[in-house]
CSV table of C-alpha atoms in Angstrom, one decimal:
chain,number,residue,atom,x,y,z
A,265,GLY,CA,0.0,0.0,0.0
A,266,GLU,CA,0.9,3.6,0.0
A,267,ASP,CA,3.4,4.8,2.6
A,268,VAL,CA,5.2,8.0,3.3
A,269,GLU,CA,8.2,8.1,5.7
A,270,GLN,CA,10.1,10.9,7.4
A,271,SER,CA,12.7,11.1,10.1
A,272,LEU,CA,11.1,12.3,13.3
A,273,PHE,CA,13.5,15.0,14.6
A,274,LEU,CA,15.9,17.6,13.2
A,275,SER,CA,17.8,20.2,15.2
A,276,VAL,CA,19.7,23.1,13.5
A,277,ARG,CA,21.3,26.4,14.6
A,278,GLU,CA,19.7,29.6,13.6
A,279,GLY,CA,21.1,30.8,10.2
A,280,ASP,CA,22.0,27.3,9.1
A,281,SER,CA,20.1,25.4,6.3
A,282,SER,CA,17.7,22.7,7.3
A,283,VAL,CA,17.0,19.7,5.0
A,284,ILE,CA,14.0,17.5,5.8
A,285,ASN,CA,13.8,14.3,3.9
A,286,CYS,CA,10.8,12.1,2.9
A,287,THR,CA,10.4,8.9,1.0
A,288,TYR,CA,7.2,7.6,-0.6
A,289,THR,CA,6.0,4.5,-2.3
A,290,ASP,CA,3.3,5.4,-4.8
A,291,SER,CA,5.0,6.1,-8.1
A,292,SER,CA,1.8,7.3,-9.6
A,293,SER,CA,1.5,10.2,-7.2
A,294,THR,CA,0.9,13.4,-9.2
A,295,TYR,CA,1.6,16.0,-6.5
A,296,LEU,CA,3.8,16.0,-3.4
A,297,TYR,CA,3.3,18.5,-0.7
A,298,TRP,CA,5.0,20.0,2.3
A,299,TYR,CA,2.8,21.3,5.2
A,300,LYS,CA,4.0,23.1,8.3
A,301,GLN,CA,2.2,22.6,11.7
A,302,GLU,CA,3.0,24.9,14.6
A,303,PRO,CA,2.0,23.8,18.1
A,304,GLY,CA,-1.8,23.6,18.6
A,305,ALA,CA,-2.5,24.8,15.0
A,306,GLY,CA,-3.8,23.4,11.8
A,307,LEU,CA,-1.7,22.5,8.7
A,308,GLN,CA,-0.3,25.3,6.7
A,309,LEU,CA,0.6,24.6,3.0
A,310,LEU,CA,4.2,25.5,2.4
A,311,THR,CA,4.8,24.4,-1.1
A,312,TYR,CA,4.2,21.5,-3.5
A,313,ILE,CA,5.8,20.0,-6.5
A,314,PHE,CA,4.3,18.3,-9.5
A,315,SER,CA,5.7,14.9,-10.3
A,316,ASN,CA,7.2,15.9,-13.6
A,317,MET,CA,9.4,18.5,-12.0
A,318,ASP,CA,12.7,17.8,-10.1
A,319,MET,CA,13.1,21.1,-8.3
A,320,LYS,CA,11.0,24.0,-7.2
A,321,GLN,CA,12.3,27.1,-5.4
A,322,ASP,CA,10.1,29.5,-3.5
A,323,GLN,CA,12.1,32.2,-1.5
A,324,ARG,CA,13.9,30.4,1.3
A,325,LEU,CA,12.3,27.0,0.4
A,326,THR,CA,13.8,24.6,-2.1
A,327,VAL,CA,12.0,21.3,-2.9
A,328,LEU,CA,14.0,18.5,-4.6
A,329,LEU,CA,12.2,15.5,-6.1
A,330,ASN,CA,14.0,12.3,-7.1
A,331,LYS,CA,11.3,10.3,-8.8
A,332,LYS,CA,13.5,7.3,-9.5
A,333,ASP,CA,14.3,6.9,-5.8
A,334,LYS,CA,10.9,8.2,-4.7
A,335,HIS,CA,12.7,10.7,-2.5
A,336,LEU,CA,11.5,14.2,-1.7
A,337,SER,CA,13.4,16.9,0.3
A,338,LEU,CA,12.6,20.3,1.7
A,339,ARG,CA,15.5,22.7,2.2
A,340,ILE,CA,15.0,25.8,4.3
A,341,ALA,CA,17.7,28.4,3.8
A,342,ASP,CA,18.8,30.7,6.7
A,343,THR,CA,16.6,28.9,9.2
A,344,GLN,CA,15.0,31.1,11.8
A,345,THR,CA,13.5,30.3,15.2
A,346,GLY,CA,10.1,30.9,13.7
A,347,ASP,CA,10.6,27.9,11.5
A,348,SER,CA,10.4,25.6,14.5
A,349,ALA,CA,7.4,23.4,13.8
A,350,ILE,CA,6.5,19.9,12.6
A,351,TYR,CA,6.8,19.5,8.8
A,352,PHE,CA,4.7,16.9,7.1
A,353,CYS,CA,5.4,15.5,3.7
A,354,ALA,CA,2.3,14.2,1.8
A,355,GLU,CA,1.6,12.5,-1.5
A,356,LYS,CA,-1.7,12.7,-3.3
A,357,ASP,CA,-3.4,9.5,-4.2
A,358,ASN,CA,-3.8,9.6,-8.0
A,359,GLN,CA,-7.5,8.6,-7.8
A,360,GLY,CA,-9.8,10.5,-5.6
A,361,GLY,CA,-7.2,13.0,-4.3
A,362,LYS,CA,-6.7,11.5,-0.9
A,363,LEU,CA,-3.5,12.8,0.9
A,364,ILE,CA,-1.2,10.3,2.5
A,365,PHE,CA,0.9,11.9,5.2
A,366,GLY,CA,4.3,11.0,6.6
A,367,GLN,CA,4.5,11.0,10.4
A,368,GLY,CA,6.1,14.5,10.5
A,369,THR,CA,9.6,15.8,11.2
A,370,GLU,CA,9.9,18.1,14.3
A,371,LEU,CA,12.3,20.9,13.4
A,372,SER,CA,14.0,22.6,16.4
A,373,VAL,CA,15.9,25.8,15.7
A,374,LYS,CA,18.4,26.8,18.4
A,375,PRO,CA,19.5,30.4,18.7
B,236,ASP,CA,-9.7,36.6,2.9
B,237,ALA,CA,-11.0,33.2,1.6
B,238,MET,CA,-10.4,30.6,4.3
B,239,VAL,CA,-11.4,27.4,6.1
B,240,ILE,CA,-12.9,28.1,9.6
B,241,GLN,CA,-13.3,25.7,12.4
B,242,ASN,CA,-15.4,26.2,15.5
B,243,PRO,CA,-14.8,25.9,18.3
B,244,ARG,CA,-11.0,25.8,18.6
B,245,TYR,CA,-11.2,23.7,21.8
B,246,GLN,CA,-14.1,21.5,22.7
B,247,VAL,CA,-14.5,19.6,26.0
B,248,THR,CA,-17.1,16.8,26.2
B,249,GLN,CA,-17.9,14.0,28.6
B,250,PHE,CA,-17.4,10.3,27.9
B,251,GLY,CA,-20.4,9.1,25.9
B,252,LYS,CA,-22.0,12.6,25.4
B,253,PRO,CA,-22.6,13.4,21.7
B,254,VAL,CA,-20.5,16.2,20.3
B,255,THR,CA,-20.5,18.1,17.0
B,256,LEU,CA,-17.6,20.0,15.5
B,257,SER,CA,-18.2,22.4,12.7
B,258,CYS,CA,-16.3,23.6,9.6
B,259,SER,CA,-17.1,26.3,7.1
B,260,GLN,CA,-15.3,27.6,4.0
B,261,THR,CA,-15.4,30.7,1.9
B,262,LEU,CA,-13.4,29.1,-0.9
B,263,ASN,CA,-16.4,27.6,-2.7
B,264,HIS,CA,-14.5,24.3,-3.0
B,265,ASN,CA,-16.6,21.2,-3.9
B,266,VAL,CA,-14.7,18.8,-1.6
B,267,MET,CA,-14.5,18.9,2.1
B,268,TYR,CA,-12.5,16.5,4.3
B,269,TRP,CA,-12.3,15.6,8.0
B,270,TYR,CA,-9.0,14.3,9.4
B,271,GLN,CA,-8.3,13.1,12.9
B,272,GLN,CA,-4.8,13.8,14.3
B,273,LYS,CA,-3.7,12.2,17.6
B,274,SER,CA,-0.7,13.5,19.5
B,275,SER,CA,2.6,13.1,17.6
B,276,GLN,CA,0.9,11.4,14.7
B,277,ALA,CA,0.1,12.2,11.1
B,278,PRO,CA,-3.4,13.3,10.2
B,279,LYS,CA,-5.7,10.4,9.3
B,280,LEU,CA,-8.5,10.8,6.9
B,281,LEU,CA,-11.9,9.9,8.3
B,282,PHE,CA,-14.2,10.7,5.4
B,283,HIS,CA,-14.8,13.3,2.7
B,284,TYR,CA,-17.7,14.8,0.8
B,285,TYR,CA,-17.4,15.2,-3.0
B,286,ASP,CA,-20.2,17.7,-3.4
B,287,LYS,CA,-23.1,16.0,-1.6
B,288,ASP,CA,-21.6,12.5,-2.0
B,289,PHE,CA,-20.3,11.1,1.3
B,290,ASN,CA,-17.1,8.9,1.1
B,291,ASN,CA,-16.2,7.0,4.2
B,292,GLU,CA,-12.7,5.6,4.8
B,293,ALA,CA,-12.9,1.8,5.4
B,294,ASP,CA,-11.4,2.0,8.9
B,295,THR,CA,-13.4,5.0,10.2
B,296,PRO,CA,-15.5,3.8,13.2
B,297,ASP,CA,-19.3,4.0,13.0
B,298,ASN,CA,-19.2,6.3,16.0
B,299,PHE,CA,-18.1,9.1,13.6
B,300,GLN,CA,-20.7,10.6,11.3
B,301,SER,CA,-20.8,13.7,9.1
B,302,ARG,CA,-23.3,16.1,7.5
B,303,ARG,CA,-22.9,18.6,4.7
B,304,PRO,CA,-26.0,20.7,4.5
B,305,ASN,CA,-24.6,23.0,1.8
B,306,THR,CA,-21.4,23.8,0.0
B,307,SER,CA,-20.0,26.0,2.8
B,308,PHE,CA,-20.6,23.9,5.9
B,309,CYS,CA,-19.6,20.5,7.0
B,310,PHE,CA,-20.1,18.9,10.5
B,311,LEU,CA,-18.4,16.1,12.3
B,312,ASP,CA,-20.7,14.2,14.8
B,313,ILE,CA,-19.2,11.9,17.3
B,314,ARG,CA,-22.1,9.9,18.7
B,315,SER,CA,-20.5,8.5,21.8
B,316,PRO,CA,-17.1,9.9,22.4
B,317,GLY,CA,-14.6,7.6,24.1
B,318,LEU,CA,-11.3,8.6,25.7
B,319,GLY,CA,-9.5,7.3,22.6
B,320,ASP,CA,-11.3,9.9,20.5
B,321,ALA,CA,-9.5,12.8,22.1
B,322,ALA,CA,-7.5,14.4,19.3
B,323,MET,CA,-7.2,17.4,17.0
B,324,TYR,CA,-9.8,17.3,14.2
B,325,LEU,CA,-8.8,19.0,11.0
B,326,CYS,CA,-11.1,20.1,8.2
B,327,ALA,CA,-9.8,20.7,4.7
B,328,THR,CA,-11.2,21.7,1.4
B,329,SER,CA,-10.2,21.4,-2.2
B,330,ASN,CA,-11.5,21.7,-5.8
B,331,GLN,CA,-11.8,18.4,-7.6
B,332,PRO,CA,-13.1,18.2,-11.2
B,333,SER,CA,-14.4,14.6,-11.0
B,334,PRO,CA,-14.6,11.9,-8.3
B,335,ASP,CA,-12.0,9.7,-9.9
B,336,ARG,CA,-9.4,12.3,-10.6
B,337,ALA,CA,-7.0,13.9,-8.1
B,338,GLY,CA,-8.1,17.4,-7.2
B,339,GLU,CA,-6.2,20.5,-6.4
B,340,THR,CA,-4.4,21.4,-3.3
B,341,GLN,CA,-6.1,20.8,0.1
B,342,TYR,CA,-6.4,23.8,2.4
B,343,PHE,CA,-6.7,23.2,6.1
B,344,GLY,CA,-8.5,24.9,8.9
B,345,PRO,CA,-6.9,25.6,12.2
B,346,GLY,CA,-8.4,22.5,13.8
B,347,THR,CA,-10.6,21.8,16.8
B,348,ARG,CA,-8.9,20.1,19.8
B,349,LEU,CA,-11.3,17.7,21.4
B,350,LEU,CA,-10.9,16.7,25.1
B,351,VAL,CA,-13.0,13.8,26.5
B,352,LEU,CA,-13.4,13.7,30.2
């Protein structure tokens, strides 16, 4: 079945780059997403990438997609303390649009 | 601003006492979703409405029901909440051209945190 996996924790220093990794199993996924969740809040869409792209950049965020290895990453440049949150990777089921989420990576940014 | 609104943000109920959570949207999206997210876990889809058509996930307990009286509103009813139903409940919406094709991006509300005493 479909499965999305992420490492659970990442700790970086303020100003460094953060790289959050994700692997997925459904090769027919059309879109892959990154959502951010701050404590006690809902999911905020950060960015997404279409499956025929291999990179997308949006300000401090860079998404890399390796479709052959089914590997997705989110790079946050110049990480700030406000970036501390849980980051969820998700793939979209090609039929019906259901989102399959990873278990989330908790990013901790230390001053 | 167009958005997904969930009320209340926090809900306390008693074991076995029915509770309703509400979601509204100003995006005019045709699909609305309800997710359950337990502490330190990924959101899990309970069901969704494609227009007025209800689509239940196979492993969603019968205790969870939903209503969508119009495009803008969707309700989650928990008939007899148990302690294990304490969680964050997230509503999301998207535009989807047909039931068997992947739709556009899902936008989430802020969530309702349910506490069961």
